[in-house]
Coordinates of C-alpha atoms in Angstrom, one line a residue:
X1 CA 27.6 70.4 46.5
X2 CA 27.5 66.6 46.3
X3 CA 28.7 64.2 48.6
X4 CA 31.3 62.8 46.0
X5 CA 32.7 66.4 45.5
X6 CA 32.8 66.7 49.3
X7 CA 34.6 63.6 49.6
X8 CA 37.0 64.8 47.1
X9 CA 37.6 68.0 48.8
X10 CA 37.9 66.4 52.3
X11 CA 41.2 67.1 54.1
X12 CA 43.0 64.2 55.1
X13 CA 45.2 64.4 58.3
X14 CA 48.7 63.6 58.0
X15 CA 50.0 59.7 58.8
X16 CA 51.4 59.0 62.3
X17 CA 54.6 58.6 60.0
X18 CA 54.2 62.1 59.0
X19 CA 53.7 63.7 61.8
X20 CA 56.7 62.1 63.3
X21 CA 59.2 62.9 60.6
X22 CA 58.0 66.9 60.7
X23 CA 58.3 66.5 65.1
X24 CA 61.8 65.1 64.5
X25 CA 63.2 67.4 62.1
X26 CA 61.2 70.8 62.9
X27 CA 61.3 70.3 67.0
X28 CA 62.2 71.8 69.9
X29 CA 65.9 73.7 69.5
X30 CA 66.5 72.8 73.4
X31 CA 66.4 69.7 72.6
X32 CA 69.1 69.5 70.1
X33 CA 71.3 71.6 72.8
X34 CA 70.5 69.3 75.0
X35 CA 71.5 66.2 72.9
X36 CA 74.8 67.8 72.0
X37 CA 75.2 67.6 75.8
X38 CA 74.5 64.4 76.6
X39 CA 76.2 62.9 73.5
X40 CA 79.4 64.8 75.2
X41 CA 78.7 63.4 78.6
X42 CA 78.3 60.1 76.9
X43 CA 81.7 60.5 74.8
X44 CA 83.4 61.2 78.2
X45 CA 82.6 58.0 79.7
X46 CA 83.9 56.0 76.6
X47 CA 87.2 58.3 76.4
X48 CA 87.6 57.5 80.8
X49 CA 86.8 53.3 79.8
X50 CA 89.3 53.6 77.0
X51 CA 92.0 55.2 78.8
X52 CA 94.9 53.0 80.1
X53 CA 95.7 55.3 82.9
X54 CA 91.9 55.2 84.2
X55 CA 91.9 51.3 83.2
X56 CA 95.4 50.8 85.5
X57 CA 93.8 53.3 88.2
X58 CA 90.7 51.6 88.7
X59 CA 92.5 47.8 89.5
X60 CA 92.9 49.4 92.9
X61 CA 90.1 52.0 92.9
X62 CA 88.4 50.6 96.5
X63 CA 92.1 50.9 98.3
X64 CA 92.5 54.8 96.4
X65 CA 89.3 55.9 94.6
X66 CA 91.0 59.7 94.3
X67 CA 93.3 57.8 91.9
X68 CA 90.7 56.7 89.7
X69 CA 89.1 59.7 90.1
X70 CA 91.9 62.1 89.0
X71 CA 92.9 60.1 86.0
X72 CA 89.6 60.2 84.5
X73 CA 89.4 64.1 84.8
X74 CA 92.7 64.0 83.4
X75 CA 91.5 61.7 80.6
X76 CA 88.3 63.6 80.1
X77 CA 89.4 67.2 80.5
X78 CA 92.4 66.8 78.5
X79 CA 90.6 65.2 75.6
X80 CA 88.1 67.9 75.9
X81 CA 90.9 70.5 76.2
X82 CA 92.6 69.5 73.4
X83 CA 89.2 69.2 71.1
X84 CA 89.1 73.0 71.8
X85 CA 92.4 73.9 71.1
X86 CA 92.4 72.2 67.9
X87 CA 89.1 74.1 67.3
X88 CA 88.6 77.2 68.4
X89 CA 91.6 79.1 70.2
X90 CA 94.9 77.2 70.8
X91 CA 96.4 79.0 73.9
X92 CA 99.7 77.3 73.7
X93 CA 100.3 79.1 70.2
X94 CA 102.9 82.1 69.9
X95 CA 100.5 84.8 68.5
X96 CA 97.4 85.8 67.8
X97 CA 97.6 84.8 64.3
X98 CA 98.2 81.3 65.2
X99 CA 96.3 81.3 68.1
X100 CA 93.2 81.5 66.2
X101 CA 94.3 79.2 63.3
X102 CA 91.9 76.4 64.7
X103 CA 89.1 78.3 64.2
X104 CA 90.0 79.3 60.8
X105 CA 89.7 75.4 60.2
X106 CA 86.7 75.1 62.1
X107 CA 85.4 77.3 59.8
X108 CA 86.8 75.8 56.8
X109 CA 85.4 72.1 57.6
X110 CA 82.2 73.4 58.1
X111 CA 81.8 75.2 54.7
X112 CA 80.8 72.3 52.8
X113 CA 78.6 70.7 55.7
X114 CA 76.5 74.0 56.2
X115 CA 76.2 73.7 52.3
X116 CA 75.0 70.2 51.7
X117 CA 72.9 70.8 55.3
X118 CA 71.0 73.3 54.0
X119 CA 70.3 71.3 50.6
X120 CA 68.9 68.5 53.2
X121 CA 67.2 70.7 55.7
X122 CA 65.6 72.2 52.7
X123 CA 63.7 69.0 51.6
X124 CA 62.8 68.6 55.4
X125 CA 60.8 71.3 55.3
X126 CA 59.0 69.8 52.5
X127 CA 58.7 67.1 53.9
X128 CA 60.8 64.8 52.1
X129 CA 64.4 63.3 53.1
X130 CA 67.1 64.0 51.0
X131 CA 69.4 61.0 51.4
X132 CA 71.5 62.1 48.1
X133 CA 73.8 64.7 49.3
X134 CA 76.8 62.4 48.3
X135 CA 75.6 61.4 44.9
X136 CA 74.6 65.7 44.5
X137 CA 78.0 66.4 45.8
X138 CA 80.0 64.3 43.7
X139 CA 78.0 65.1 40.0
X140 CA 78.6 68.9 41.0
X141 CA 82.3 68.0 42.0
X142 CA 82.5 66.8 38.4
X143 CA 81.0 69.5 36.7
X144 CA 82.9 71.9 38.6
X145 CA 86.0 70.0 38.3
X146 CA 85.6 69.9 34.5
X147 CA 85.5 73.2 33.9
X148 CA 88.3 74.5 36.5
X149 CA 90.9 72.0 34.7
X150 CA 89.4 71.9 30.8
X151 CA 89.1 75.6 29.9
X152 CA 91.2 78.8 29.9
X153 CA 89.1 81.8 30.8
X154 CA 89.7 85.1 32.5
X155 CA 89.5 85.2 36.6
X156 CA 86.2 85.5 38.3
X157 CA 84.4 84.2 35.4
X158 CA 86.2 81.0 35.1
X159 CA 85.5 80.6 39.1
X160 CA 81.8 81.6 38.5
X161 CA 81.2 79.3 35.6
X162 CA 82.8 76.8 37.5
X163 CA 80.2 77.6 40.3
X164 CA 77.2 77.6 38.3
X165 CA 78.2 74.2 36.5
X166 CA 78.3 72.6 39.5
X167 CA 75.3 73.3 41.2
X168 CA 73.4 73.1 38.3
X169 CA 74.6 69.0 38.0
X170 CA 73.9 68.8 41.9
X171 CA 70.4 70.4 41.2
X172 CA 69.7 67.8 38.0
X173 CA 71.0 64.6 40.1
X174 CA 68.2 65.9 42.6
X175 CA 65.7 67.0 40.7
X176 CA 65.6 63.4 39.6
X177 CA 64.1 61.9 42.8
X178 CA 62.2 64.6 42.9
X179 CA 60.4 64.2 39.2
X180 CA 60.1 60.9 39.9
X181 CA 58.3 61.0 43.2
X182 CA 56.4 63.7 41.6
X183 CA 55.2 61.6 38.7
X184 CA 55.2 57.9 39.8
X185 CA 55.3 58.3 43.6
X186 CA 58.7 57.2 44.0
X187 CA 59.9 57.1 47.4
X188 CA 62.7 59.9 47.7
X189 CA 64.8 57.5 50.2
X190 CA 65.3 54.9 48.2
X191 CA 65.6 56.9 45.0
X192 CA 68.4 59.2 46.3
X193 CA 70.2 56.3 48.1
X194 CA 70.3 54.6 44.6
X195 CA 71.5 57.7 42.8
X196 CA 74.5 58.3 45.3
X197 CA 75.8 54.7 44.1
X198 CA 74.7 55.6 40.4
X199 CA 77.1 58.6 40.7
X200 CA 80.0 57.2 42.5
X201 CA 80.7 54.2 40.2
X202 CA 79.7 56.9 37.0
X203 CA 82.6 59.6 38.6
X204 CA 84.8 56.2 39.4
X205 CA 84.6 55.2 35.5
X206 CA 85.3 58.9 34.0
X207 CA 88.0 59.4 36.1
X208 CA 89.6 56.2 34.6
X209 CA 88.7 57.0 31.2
X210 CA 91.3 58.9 29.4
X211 CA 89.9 61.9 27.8
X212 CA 86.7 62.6 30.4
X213 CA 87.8 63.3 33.9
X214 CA 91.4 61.5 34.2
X215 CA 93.6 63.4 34.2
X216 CA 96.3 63.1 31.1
X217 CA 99.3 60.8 30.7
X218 CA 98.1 59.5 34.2
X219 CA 97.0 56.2 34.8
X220 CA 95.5 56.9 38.3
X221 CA 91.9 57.6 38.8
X222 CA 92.3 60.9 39.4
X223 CA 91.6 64.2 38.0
X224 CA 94.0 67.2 36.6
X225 CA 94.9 69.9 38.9
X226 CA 92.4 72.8 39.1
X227 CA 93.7 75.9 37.1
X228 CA 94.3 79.0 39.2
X229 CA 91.9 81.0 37.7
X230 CA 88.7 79.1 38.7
X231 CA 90.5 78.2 42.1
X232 CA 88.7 80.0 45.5
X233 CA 90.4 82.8 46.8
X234 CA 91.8 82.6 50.5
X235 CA 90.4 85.1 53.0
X236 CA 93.1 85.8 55.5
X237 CA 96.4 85.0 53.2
X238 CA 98.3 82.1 52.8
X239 CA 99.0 80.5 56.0
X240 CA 95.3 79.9 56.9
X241 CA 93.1 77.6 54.5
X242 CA 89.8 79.8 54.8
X243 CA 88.5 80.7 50.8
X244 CA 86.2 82.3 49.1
X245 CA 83.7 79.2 49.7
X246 CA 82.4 80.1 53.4
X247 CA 81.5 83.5 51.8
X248 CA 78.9 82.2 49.7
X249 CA 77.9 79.2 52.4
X250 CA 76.7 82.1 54.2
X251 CA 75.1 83.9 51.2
X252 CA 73.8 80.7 50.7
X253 CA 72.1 80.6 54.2
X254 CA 70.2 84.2 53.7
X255 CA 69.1 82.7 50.7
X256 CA 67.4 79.9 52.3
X257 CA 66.6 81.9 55.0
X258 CA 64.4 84.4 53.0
X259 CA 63.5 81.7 50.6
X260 CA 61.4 80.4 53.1
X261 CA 60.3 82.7 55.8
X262 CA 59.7 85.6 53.2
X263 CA 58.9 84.4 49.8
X264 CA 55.8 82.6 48.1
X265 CA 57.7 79.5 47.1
X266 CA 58.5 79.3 50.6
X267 CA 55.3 79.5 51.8
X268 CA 53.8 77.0 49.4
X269 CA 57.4 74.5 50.5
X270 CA 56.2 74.3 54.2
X271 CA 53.0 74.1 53.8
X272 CA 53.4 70.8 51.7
X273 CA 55.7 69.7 54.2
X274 CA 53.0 70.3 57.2
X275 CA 50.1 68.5 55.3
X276 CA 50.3 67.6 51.6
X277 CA 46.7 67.1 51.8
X278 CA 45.7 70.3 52.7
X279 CA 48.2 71.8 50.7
X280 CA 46.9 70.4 47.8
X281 CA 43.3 71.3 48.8
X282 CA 44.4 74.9 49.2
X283 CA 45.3 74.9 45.4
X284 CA 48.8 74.2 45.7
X285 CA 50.6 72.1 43.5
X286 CA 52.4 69.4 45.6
X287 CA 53.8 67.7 42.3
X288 CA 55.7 70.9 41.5
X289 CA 56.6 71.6 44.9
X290 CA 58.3 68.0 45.3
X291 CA 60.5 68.7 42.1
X292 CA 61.2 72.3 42.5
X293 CA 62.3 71.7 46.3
X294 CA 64.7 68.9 45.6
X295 CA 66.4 70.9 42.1
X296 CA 67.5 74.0 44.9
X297 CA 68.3 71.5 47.7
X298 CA 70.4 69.3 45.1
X299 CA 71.9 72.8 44.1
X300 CA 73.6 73.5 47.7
X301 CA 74.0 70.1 48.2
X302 CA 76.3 70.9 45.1
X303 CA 78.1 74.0 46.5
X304 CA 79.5 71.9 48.8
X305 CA 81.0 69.7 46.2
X306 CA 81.9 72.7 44.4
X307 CA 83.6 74.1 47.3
X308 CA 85.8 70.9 47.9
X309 CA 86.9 71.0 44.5
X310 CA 87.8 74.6 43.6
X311 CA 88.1 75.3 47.6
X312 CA 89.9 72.3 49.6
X313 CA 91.4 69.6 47.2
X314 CA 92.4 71.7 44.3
X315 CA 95.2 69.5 43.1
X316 CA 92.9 66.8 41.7
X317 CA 90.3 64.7 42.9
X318 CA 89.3 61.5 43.1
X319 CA 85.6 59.5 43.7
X320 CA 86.5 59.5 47.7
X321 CA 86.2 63.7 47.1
X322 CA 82.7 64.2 49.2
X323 CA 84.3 62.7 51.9
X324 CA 81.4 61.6 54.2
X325 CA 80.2 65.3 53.6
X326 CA 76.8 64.3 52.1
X327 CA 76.2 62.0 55.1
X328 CA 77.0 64.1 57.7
X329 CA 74.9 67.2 56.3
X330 CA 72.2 64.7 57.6
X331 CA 73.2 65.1 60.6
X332 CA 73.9 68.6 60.7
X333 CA 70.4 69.6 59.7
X334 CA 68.7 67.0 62.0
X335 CA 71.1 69.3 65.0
X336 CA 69.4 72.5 63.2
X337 CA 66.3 71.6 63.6
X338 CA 66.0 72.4 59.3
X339 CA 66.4 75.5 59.8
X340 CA 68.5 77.7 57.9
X341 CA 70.4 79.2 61.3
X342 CA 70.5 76.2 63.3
X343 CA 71.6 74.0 60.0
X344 CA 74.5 76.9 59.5
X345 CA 75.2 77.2 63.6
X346 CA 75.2 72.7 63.5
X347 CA 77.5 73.3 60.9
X348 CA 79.9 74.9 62.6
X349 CA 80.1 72.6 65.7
X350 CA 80.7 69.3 63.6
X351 CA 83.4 71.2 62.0
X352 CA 84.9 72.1 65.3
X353 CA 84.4 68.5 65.9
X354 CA 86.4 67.1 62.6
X355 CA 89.1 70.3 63.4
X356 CA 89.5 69.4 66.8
X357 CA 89.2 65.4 66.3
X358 CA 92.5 65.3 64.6
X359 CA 94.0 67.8 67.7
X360 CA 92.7 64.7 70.0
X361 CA 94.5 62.6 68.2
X362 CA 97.2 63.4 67.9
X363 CA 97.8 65.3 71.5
X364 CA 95.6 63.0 73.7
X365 CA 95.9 59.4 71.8
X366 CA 92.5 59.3 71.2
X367 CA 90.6 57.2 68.9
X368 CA 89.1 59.3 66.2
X369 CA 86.3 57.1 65.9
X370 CA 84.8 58.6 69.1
X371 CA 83.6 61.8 67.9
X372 CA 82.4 59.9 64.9
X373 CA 80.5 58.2 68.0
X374 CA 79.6 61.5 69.7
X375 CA 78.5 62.6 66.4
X376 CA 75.8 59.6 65.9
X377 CA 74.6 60.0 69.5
X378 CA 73.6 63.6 68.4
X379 CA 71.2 62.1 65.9
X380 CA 69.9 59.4 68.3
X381 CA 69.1 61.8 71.1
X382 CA 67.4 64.2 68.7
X383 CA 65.3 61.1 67.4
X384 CA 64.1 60.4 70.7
X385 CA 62.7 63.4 72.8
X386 CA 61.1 61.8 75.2
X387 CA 64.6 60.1 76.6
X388 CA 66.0 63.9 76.8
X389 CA 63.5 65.2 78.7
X390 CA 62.8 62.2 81.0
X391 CA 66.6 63.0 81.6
X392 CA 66.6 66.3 82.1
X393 CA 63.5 66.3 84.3
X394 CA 61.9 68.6 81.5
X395 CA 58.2 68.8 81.3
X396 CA 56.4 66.4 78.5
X397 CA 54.4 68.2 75.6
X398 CA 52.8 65.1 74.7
X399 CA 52.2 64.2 78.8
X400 CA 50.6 67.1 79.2
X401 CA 48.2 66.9 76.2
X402 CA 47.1 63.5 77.2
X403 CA 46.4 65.0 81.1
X404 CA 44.6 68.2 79.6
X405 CA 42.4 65.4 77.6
X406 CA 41.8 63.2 80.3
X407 CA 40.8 66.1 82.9
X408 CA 38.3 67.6 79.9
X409 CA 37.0 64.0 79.5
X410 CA 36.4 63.6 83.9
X411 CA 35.0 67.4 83.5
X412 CA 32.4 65.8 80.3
X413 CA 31.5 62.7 81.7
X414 CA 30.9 65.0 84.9
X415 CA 28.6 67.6 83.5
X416 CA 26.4 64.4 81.6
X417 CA 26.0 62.7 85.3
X418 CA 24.6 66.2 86.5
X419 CA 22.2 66.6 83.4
X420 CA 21.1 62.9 84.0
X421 CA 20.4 63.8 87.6
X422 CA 18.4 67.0 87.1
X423 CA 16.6 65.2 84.1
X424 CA 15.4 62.2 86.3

């Protein structure tokens, strides 16, 4: 073999770049248990500052420090309390059946999120960052929409058309960044960033535009009401908003789950996401994988625009309809560690969070804005491992390569010495 064909065939290692995005996204689940922790500890302190019974307590802390002390566990504790009750169990409620109503919406803010979450942990794993889950959400939203309110069909296959529809626009909006990384090098950030505003202001204009999405003898921009037939299902009756949507989030999840820890496609996705280079050395087409990963990621970033529109806002919808979703999905794979079971458990705890931030709220005065704060702390403490453990006290992967080195270097240099010696 020649040296050129050797050079060809050489494997290149991945960029410093690289291998930080895949130790981000793909670390150490501790970690991401860990920064839910300290992003609470941290959301404590700000709730205690912003309190006017800690702020009138502390004038006089030095003369009665139990004071101060009591009013921020009351602050904290209370906020904390009430972020439970409005997410999980509320213990002040009459029955059972209401009792557990919080988690019922829990459950139903986190549909979408585990849906657009997988669609971005998905094109983690191969190695690309999907920035587009609002632009994904709000084509499928469209497509969805269009059919629920502009055709008459039978039950169950009106819904199911409407679900197909829709993910197949998410998957084409996606599929875009994905062909064009694949065939000009494209970056996907910056591609999928510019399609989210490409779709807002195309959704914004067809649901002004008599005829397309507005909806008729209406002058707002909003769309027609969903027809009943294509509409989701509840799951436990009418007084709790749980549908048919978190069914298929979960089918959704085994999906993804077998997609890539059982399946050939899989295989060939994480291997592109670990080293392109060697992937491509190994015979595997890199191209195909960019495109075909971002077409099934942009296709569950659509279920959750489906499910807001045939599952949450039924009675219309407007360009505001992802609703931060394709944003936060981010977020919630980042917490999952791009994994189909963390993204799906993340997903649940930032919908206890949106539940239980309105429960806050309205029971504790405070600011919503603060788990939107807690929330960003998440991602800034999963960002940075190093800070968590050097808080924790927890022992350093990358310390401890660096000292394994530097001991096998002292052991080297030693054993030349003592051939040197014997030699002279």
């Amino acid at each position: 073999m020649s040296a050129a064909t050797d050079k060809q065939t050489e494997v290149q290692p991945p960029s410093k770049w690289h291998d930080t995005f895949v130790r981000i996204t793909q670390g150490n689940w501790l970690i991401s248990v860990l920064a839910v922790v300290l992003a609470l500890i941290v959301g404590g302190i700000m709730i205690a500052v912003t309190d006017t019974r800690v702020q009138e307590a502390s004038v006089y802390f030095f003369a009665r420090p139990g004071d101060t002390i009591a009013a921020v566990w009351q602050s904290v504790s209370g906020a904390y309390t009430a972020l439970f009750r409005g997410s999980i169990y509320n213990f002040n409620a009459p029955d059972f059946a209401r009792g557990i109503r919080p988690f019922t919406e829990t459950l139903t803010f986190a549909t979408p999120l585990i849906a657009a979450g997988l669609g971005v942990a998905l094109a983690f794993r191969i190695g690309m960052f999907n920035i587009g889950g609002r632009g994904q959400m709000l084509m499928a939203s469209a497509g969805a929409g269009w059919i629920a309110f502009g055709f008459d069909l039978p039950f169950g296959l009106h819904m199911l058309l409407a679900v197909v529809v829709g993910m197949l626009c998410g998957a084409i909006w996606a599929g875009i960044a994905g062909l064009l990384k694949a065939r000009t090098g494209a970056h996907e950030v910056i591609v999928t960033i510019m399609l989210n505003y490409v779709a807002f202001y195309l959704i914004s204009w067809m649901l002004r535009t008599p005829g397309l999405l507005q909806a008729p003898g209406s002058s707002n921009p909003k769309s027609p009401a969903m027809k009943e037939t294509a509409i989701f299902p509840g799951l436990l009756g009418p007084g709790y908003n749980l549908h048919l949507g978190f069914i298929l989030v979960i089918i959704a999840t085994v999906v993804v789950w077998w997609l890539l820890s059982r399946s050939s496609l899989g295989f060939k996705f994480r291997a592109v996401g670990e080293n392109p280079n060697a992937a491509r050395v190994a015979g595997i087409d890199v191209k195909n994988m960019y495109v075909y990963g971002m077409l099934i990621a942009g296709a569950l970033a659509g279920l959750a625009g489906v499910n807001q529109v045939l599952g949450t806002i039924t009675t219309g919808f407007t360009a505001g309809i992802d609703a931060g979703i394709g944003f936060d999905a981010i977020t919630v794979a980042l917490l999952g560690r791009s994994t189909p079971w963390g993204t799906f458990a993340a997903g649940i705890l930032f919908g206890a969070f949106k539940a239980g931030g309105f429960a806050m709220q309205a029971g504790e005065q405070i600011p919503i804005e603060i788990v939107t704060v807690v929330q960003s702390l998440i991602v800034l403490f999963i960002a940075a491992p190093p800070l968590v453990r050097t808080i924790f006290f927890l022992p350093s992967p990358e310390r401890d390569k660096r000292r394994r080195e530097k001991a096998r270097a002292k052991e080297l240099k030693a054993e030349v010495k003592a051939e040197e010696e014997v030699t002279a």
